[in-house]
Coordinates of C-alpha atoms in Angstrom, one line a residue:
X1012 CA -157.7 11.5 -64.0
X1013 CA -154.5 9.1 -65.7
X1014 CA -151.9 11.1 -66.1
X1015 CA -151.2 8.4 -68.9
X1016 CA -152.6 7.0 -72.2
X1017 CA -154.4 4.0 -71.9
X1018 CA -155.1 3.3 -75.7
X1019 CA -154.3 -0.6 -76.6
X1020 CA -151.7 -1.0 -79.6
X1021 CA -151.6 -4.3 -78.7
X1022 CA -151.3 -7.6 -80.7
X1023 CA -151.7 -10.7 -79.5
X1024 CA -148.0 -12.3 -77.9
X1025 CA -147.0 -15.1 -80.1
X1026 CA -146.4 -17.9 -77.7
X1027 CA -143.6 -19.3 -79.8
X1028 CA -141.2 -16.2 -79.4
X1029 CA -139.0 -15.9 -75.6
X1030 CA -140.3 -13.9 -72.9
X1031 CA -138.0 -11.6 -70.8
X1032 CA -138.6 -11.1 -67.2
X1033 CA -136.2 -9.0 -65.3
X1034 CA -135.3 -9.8 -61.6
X1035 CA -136.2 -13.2 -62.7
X1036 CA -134.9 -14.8 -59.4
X1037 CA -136.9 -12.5 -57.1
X1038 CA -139.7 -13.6 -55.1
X1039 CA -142.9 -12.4 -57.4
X1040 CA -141.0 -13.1 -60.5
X1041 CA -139.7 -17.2 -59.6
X1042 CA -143.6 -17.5 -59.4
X1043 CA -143.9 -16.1 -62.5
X1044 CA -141.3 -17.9 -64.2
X1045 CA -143.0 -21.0 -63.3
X1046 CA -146.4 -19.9 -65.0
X1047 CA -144.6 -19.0 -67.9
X1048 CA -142.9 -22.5 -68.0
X1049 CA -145.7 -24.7 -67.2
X1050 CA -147.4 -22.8 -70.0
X1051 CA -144.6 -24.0 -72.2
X1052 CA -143.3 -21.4 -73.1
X1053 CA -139.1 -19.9 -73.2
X1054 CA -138.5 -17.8 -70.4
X1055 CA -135.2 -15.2 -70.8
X1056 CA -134.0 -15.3 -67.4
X1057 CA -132.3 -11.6 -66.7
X1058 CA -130.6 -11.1 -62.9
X1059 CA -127.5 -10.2 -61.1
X1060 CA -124.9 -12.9 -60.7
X1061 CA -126.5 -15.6 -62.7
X1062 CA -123.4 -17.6 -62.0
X1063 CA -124.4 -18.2 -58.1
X1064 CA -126.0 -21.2 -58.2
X1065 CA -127.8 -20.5 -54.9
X1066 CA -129.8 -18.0 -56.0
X1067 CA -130.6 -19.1 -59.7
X1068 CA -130.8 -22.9 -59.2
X1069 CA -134.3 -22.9 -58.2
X1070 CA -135.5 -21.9 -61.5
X1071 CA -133.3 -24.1 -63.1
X1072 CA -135.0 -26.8 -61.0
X1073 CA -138.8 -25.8 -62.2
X1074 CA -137.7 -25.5 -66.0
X1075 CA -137.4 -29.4 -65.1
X1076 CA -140.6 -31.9 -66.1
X1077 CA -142.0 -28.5 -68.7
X1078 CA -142.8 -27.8 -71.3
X1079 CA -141.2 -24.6 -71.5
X1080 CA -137.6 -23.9 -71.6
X1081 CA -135.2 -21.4 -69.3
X1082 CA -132.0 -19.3 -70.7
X1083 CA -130.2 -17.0 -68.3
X1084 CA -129.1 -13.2 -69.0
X1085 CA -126.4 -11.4 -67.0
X1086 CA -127.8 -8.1 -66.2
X1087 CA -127.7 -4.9 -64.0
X1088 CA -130.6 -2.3 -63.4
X1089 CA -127.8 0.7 -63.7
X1090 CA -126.4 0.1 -66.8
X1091 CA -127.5 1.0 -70.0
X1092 CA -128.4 -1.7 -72.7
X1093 CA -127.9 -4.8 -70.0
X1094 CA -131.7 -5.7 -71.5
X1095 CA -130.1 -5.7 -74.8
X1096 CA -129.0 -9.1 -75.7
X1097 CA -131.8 -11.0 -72.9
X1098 CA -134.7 -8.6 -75.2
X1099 CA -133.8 -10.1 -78.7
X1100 CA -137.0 -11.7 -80.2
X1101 CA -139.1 -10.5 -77.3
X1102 CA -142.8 -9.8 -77.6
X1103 CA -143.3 -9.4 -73.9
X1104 CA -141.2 -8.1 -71.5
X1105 CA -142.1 -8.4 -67.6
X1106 CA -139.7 -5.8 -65.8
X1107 CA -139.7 -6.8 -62.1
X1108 CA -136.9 -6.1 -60.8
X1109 CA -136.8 -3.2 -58.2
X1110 CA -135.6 -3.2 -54.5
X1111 CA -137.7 -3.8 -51.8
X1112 CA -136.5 -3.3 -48.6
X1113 CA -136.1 -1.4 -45.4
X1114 CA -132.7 -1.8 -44.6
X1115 CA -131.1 0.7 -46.6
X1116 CA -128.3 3.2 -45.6
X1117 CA -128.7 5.9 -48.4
X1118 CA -132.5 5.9 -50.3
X1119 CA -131.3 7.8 -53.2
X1120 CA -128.1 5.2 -53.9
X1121 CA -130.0 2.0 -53.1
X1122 CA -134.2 2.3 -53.7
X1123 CA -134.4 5.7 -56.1
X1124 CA -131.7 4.9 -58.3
X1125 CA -132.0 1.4 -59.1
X1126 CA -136.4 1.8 -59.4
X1127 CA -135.9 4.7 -61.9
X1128 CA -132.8 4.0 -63.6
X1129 CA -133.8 0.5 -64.1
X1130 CA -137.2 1.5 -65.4
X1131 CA -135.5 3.9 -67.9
X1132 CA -132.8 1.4 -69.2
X1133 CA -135.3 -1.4 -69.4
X1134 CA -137.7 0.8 -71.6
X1135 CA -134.9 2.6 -73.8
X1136 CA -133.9 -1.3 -74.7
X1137 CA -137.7 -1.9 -75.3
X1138 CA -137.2 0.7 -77.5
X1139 CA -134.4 -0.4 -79.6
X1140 CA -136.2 -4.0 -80.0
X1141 CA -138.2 -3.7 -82.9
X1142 CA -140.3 -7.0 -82.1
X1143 CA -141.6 -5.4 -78.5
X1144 CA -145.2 -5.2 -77.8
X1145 CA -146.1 -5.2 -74.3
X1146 CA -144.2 -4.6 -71.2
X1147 CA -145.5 -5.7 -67.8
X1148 CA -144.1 -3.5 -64.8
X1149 CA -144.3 -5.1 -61.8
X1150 CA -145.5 -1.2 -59.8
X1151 CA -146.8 -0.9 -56.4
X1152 CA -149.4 0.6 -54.1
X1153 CA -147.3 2.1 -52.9
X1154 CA -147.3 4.3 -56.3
X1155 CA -150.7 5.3 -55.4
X1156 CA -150.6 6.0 -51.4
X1157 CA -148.0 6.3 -48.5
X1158 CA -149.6 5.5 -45.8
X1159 CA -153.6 4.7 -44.7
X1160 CA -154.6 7.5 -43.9
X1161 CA -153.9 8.4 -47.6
X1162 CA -157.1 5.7 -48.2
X1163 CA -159.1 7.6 -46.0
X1164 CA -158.5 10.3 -47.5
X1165 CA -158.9 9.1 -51.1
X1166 CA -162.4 9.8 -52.9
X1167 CA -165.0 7.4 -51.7
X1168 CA -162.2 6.5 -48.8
X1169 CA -161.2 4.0 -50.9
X1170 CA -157.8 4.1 -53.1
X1171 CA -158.1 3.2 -56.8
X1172 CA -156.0 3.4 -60.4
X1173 CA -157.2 6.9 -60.7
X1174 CA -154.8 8.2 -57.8
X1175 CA -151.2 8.9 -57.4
X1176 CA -149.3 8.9 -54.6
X1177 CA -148.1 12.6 -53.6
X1178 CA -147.1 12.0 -49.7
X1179 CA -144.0 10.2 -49.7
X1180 CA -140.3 12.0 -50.9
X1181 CA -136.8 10.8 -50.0
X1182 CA -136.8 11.5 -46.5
X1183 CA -140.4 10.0 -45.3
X1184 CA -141.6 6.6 -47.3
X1185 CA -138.4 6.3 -49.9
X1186 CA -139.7 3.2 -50.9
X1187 CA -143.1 4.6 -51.8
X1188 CA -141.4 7.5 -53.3
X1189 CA -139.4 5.2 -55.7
X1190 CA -142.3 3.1 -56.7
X1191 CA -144.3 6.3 -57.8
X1192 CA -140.8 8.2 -59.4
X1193 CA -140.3 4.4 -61.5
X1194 CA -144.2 4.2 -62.4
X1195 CA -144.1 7.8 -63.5
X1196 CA -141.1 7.4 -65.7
X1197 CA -142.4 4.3 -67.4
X1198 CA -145.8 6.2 -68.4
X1199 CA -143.7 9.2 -69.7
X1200 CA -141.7 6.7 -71.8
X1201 CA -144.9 4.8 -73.3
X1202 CA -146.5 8.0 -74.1
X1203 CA -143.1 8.9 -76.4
X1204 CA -143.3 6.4 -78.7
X1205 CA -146.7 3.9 -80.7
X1206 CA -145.2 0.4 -81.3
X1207 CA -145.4 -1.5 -77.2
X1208 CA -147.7 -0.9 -75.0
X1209 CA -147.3 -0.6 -71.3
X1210 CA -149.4 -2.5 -68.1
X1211 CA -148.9 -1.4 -64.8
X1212 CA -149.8 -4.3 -62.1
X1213 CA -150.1 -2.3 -58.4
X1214 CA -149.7 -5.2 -56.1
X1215 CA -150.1 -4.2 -52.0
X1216 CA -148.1 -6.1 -49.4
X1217 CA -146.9 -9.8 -51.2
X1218 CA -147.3 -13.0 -48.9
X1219 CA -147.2 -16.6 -49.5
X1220 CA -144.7 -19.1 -49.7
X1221 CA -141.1 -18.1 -51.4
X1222 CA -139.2 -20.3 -53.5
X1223 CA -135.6 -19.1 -52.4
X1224 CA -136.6 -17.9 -48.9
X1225 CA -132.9 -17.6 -48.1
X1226 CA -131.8 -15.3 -50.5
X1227 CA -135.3 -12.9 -50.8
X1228 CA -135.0 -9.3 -50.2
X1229 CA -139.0 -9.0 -49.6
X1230 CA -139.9 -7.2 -47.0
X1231 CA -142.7 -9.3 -46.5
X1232 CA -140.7 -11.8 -44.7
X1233 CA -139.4 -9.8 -42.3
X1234 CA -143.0 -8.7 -41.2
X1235 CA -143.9 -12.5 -40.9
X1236 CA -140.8 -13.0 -38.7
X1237 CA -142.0 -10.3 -36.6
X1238 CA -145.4 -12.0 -36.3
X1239 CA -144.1 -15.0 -35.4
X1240 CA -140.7 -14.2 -33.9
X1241 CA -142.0 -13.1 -30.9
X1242 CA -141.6 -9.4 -31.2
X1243 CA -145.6 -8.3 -31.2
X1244 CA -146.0 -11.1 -28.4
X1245 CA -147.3 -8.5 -26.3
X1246 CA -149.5 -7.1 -29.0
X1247 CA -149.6 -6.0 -33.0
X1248 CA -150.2 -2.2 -33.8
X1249 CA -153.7 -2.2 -35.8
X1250 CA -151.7 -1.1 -39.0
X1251 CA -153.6 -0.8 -41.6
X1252 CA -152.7 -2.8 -44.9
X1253 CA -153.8 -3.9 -47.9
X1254 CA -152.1 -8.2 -48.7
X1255 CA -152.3 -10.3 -51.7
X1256 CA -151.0 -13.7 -52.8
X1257 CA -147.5 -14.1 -54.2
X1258 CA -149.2 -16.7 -56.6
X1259 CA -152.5 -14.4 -57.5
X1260 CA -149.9 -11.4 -58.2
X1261 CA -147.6 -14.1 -60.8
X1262 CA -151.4 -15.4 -62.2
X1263 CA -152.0 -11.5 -62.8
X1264 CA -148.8 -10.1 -64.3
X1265 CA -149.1 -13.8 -66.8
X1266 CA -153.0 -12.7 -67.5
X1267 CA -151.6 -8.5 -68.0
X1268 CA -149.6 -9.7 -70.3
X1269 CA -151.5 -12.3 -72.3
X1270 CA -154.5 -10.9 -72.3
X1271 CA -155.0 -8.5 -75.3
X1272 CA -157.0 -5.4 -74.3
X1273 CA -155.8 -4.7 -70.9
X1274 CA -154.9 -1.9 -69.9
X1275 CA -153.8 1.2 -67.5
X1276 CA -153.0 -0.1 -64.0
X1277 CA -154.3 -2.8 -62.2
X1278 CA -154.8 -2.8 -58.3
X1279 CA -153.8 -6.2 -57.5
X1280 CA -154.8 -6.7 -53.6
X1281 CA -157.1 -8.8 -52.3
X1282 CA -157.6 -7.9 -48.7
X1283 CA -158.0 -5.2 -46.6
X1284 CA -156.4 -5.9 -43.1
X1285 CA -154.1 -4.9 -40.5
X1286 CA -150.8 -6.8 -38.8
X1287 CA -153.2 -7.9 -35.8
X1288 CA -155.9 -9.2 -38.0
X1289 CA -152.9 -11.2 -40.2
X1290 CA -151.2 -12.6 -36.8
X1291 CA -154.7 -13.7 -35.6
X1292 CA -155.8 -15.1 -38.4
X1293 CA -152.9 -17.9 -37.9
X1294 CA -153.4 -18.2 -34.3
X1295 CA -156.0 -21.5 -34.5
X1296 CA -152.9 -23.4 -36.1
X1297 CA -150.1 -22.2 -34.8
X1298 CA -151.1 -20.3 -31.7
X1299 CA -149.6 -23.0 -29.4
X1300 CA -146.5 -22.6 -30.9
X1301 CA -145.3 -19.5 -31.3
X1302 CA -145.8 -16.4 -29.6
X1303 CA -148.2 -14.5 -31.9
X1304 CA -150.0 -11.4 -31.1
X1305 CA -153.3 -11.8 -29.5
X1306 CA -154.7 -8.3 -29.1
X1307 CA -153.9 -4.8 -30.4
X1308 CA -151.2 -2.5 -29.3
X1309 CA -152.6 0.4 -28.0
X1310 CA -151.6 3.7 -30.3
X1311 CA -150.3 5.9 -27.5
X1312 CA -147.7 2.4 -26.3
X1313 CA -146.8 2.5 -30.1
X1314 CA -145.4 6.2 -30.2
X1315 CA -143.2 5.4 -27.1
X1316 CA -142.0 1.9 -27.8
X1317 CA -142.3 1.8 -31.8
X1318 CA -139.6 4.8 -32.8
X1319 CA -137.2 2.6 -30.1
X1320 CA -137.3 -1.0 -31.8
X1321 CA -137.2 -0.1 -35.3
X1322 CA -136.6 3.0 -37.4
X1323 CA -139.2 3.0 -40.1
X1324 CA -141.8 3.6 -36.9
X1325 CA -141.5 7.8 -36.8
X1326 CA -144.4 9.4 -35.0
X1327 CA -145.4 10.5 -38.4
X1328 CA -145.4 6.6 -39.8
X1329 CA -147.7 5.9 -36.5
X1330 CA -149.8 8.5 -36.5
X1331 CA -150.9 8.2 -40.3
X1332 CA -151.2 3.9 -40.0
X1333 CA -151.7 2.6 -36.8
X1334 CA -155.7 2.1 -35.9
X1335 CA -156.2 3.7 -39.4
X1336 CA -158.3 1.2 -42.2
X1337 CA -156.7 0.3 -45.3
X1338 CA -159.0 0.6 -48.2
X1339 CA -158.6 -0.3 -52.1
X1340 CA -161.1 -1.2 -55.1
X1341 CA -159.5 -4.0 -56.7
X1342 CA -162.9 -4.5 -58.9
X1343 CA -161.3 -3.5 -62.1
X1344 CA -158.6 -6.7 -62.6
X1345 CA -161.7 -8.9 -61.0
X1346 CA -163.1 -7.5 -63.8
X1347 CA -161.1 -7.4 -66.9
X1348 CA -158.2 -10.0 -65.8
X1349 CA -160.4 -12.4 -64.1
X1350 CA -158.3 -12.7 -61.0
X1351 CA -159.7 -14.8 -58.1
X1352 CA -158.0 -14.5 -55.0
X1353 CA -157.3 -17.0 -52.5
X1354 CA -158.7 -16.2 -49.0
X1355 CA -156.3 -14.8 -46.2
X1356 CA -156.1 -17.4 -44.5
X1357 CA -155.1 -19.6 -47.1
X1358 CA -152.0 -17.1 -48.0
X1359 CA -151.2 -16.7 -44.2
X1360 CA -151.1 -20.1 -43.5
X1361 CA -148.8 -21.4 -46.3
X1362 CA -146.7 -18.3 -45.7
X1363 CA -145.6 -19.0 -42.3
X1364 CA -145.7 -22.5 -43.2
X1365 CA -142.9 -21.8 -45.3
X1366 CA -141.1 -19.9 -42.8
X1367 CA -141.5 -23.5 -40.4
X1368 CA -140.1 -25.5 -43.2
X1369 CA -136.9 -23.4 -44.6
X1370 CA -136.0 -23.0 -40.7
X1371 CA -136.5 -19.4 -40.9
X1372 CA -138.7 -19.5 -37.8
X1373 CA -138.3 -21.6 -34.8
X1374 CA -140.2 -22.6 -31.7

């Protein structure tokens, strides 16, 4: 069962006091910032850099024609107290930030650190803010499974809150492995004190359009550009996944944090697919135009070709995901959050759309 409380201490957020969201230029959280603003409410604004107008102008741009207002906070996920100052007067905190992204030269320096550390300096600041009642952590499923098979696998064959991922480790999935060390951590730190509460939002792979395509770190892109960049021309591996809606994940953190009695963690995915089913969904629009995949990559072409064209493909990584079903419940934030997703092909569409538009992807 949780290896957390789940007991509500929770008030109700008083809408006139800031709200802090961390990583507030990122790709789930400049969605977020724009709920919070429309909603007219102030938005503390905490990232790296805050002087580069190319990454924080955007939400400078959307604080524009609100009712809400936007002030920006210098910060850094490795030091101590950089929530500090951007936490005064906060009732609700949304920590976001965390790295996401496959291109890493040393795990431990570049996705462990930074998930945990950052977790732990966030929540020690939540700490010494006395007016802190809720903080939103923007987790993963990839806290709760490594790779599909781990759904298969999973009671019912289907993963849910109740599970925690025990697969990955720094040298197989150290992404996954950071998500569930930077989960863990927050719970511990929750359970340690009574005044804030903590809610976990779980989201599976994020797609749909980006505000700042040109400087996000998702990894999501990347998979697009692959979809559409030619390289699965001659076929997508069947590898199973679970997608959701950049803007359903931003509706769910705004209603995990505004809405009084939720709770625990929230599986925040809306379908279960696979990279040939999310290439061919696009094909009636864009088919003519760019070289998606058509049919499935047989499993036995994937082990010779995959571990050859890019390095998160082991034999392990294909063996436990490719031709294996993807499988969550995400009844319980249907339920208590009132989340409606948009269909795939809505989120597909308007994702590679964007790609089209920002000149990300060619034909």
């Amino acid at each position: 069962m949780f290896p957390y409380k789940t007991t509500n201490t929770m008030k109700s957020i008083d809408r006139a006091k800031p709200i802090l969201v961390t990583g507030a230029n990122g790709y789930v959280a400049s969605w977020l910032v724009k709920k919070l603003l429309d909603e007219g409410l102030t938005v503390h604004a905490a990232g790296r850099n805050i002087e580069n107008e190319e990454k924080f102008n955007h939400l400078k741009e959307m604080a524009k024609g609100t009712g809400g207002s936007i002030v920006f906070f210098e910060s850094d996920l490795l030091k101590p107290e950089s929530y500090q100052k951007a936490m005064e007067g906060c009732e609700l905190v949304y920590h976001t930030a965390s790295p996401f992204t496959s291109n890493y030269k040393n795990a431990q320096k570049e996705l462990i650190d930074p998930a945990v550390k950052g977790t732990e300096n966030v929540l020690n600041s939540a700490n010494a803010t006395e007016s802190v009642k809720r903080v939103v952590i923007t987790s993963s499923c990839a806290a709760i499974y490594t790779d599909a098979i781990d759904s298969v696998n999973a009671p019912g064959g289907k993963l849910t809150e109740e599970i925690w991922n025990t697969t990955a480790s720094l040298d197989y999935q150290p992404y996954s492995y950071s998500k569930t060390l930077a989960e863990k951590k927050a719970w511990e730190m929750v359970d340690e004190q009574q005044r804030w509460d903590l809610v976990a939002i779980n989201m599976s792979l994020v797609l749909g359009p980006a505000y700042n395509i040109h400087h996000a770190t998702s990894e999501s892109i990347n998979i697009l550009k692959m979809l559409g960049g030619g390289e699965m021309k001659m076929g997508a591996p069947k590898i199973g996944a679970g997608i959701v809606d950049v803007r359903d994940v931003a509706e769910a953190h705004f209603k995990a944090g505004f809405t009084s009695d939720a709770s625990g963690r929230y599986i925040t995915s809306a379908h279960n697919t696979d990279f040939l089913e999310m290439g061919t969904v696009l094909l009636p629009k864009y088919g003519d135009q760019y070289p998606l995949p058509r049919k499935a990559l047989p499993k036995w072409m994937v082990m010779i070709l995959g571990p050859l064209t890019n390095k998160l493909f082991t034999r392990r990584f294909i063996r436990n995901n490719v031709n294996i079903p993807w499988n969550a419940d995400n009844s319980k934030i249907k339920k208590e959050l009132g989340i409606k997703f948009r269909p795939m092909k809505e989120t597909m569409e308007d994702s590679f759309q964007n790609l089209i538009d920002e000149g990300v992807l060619k034909n």
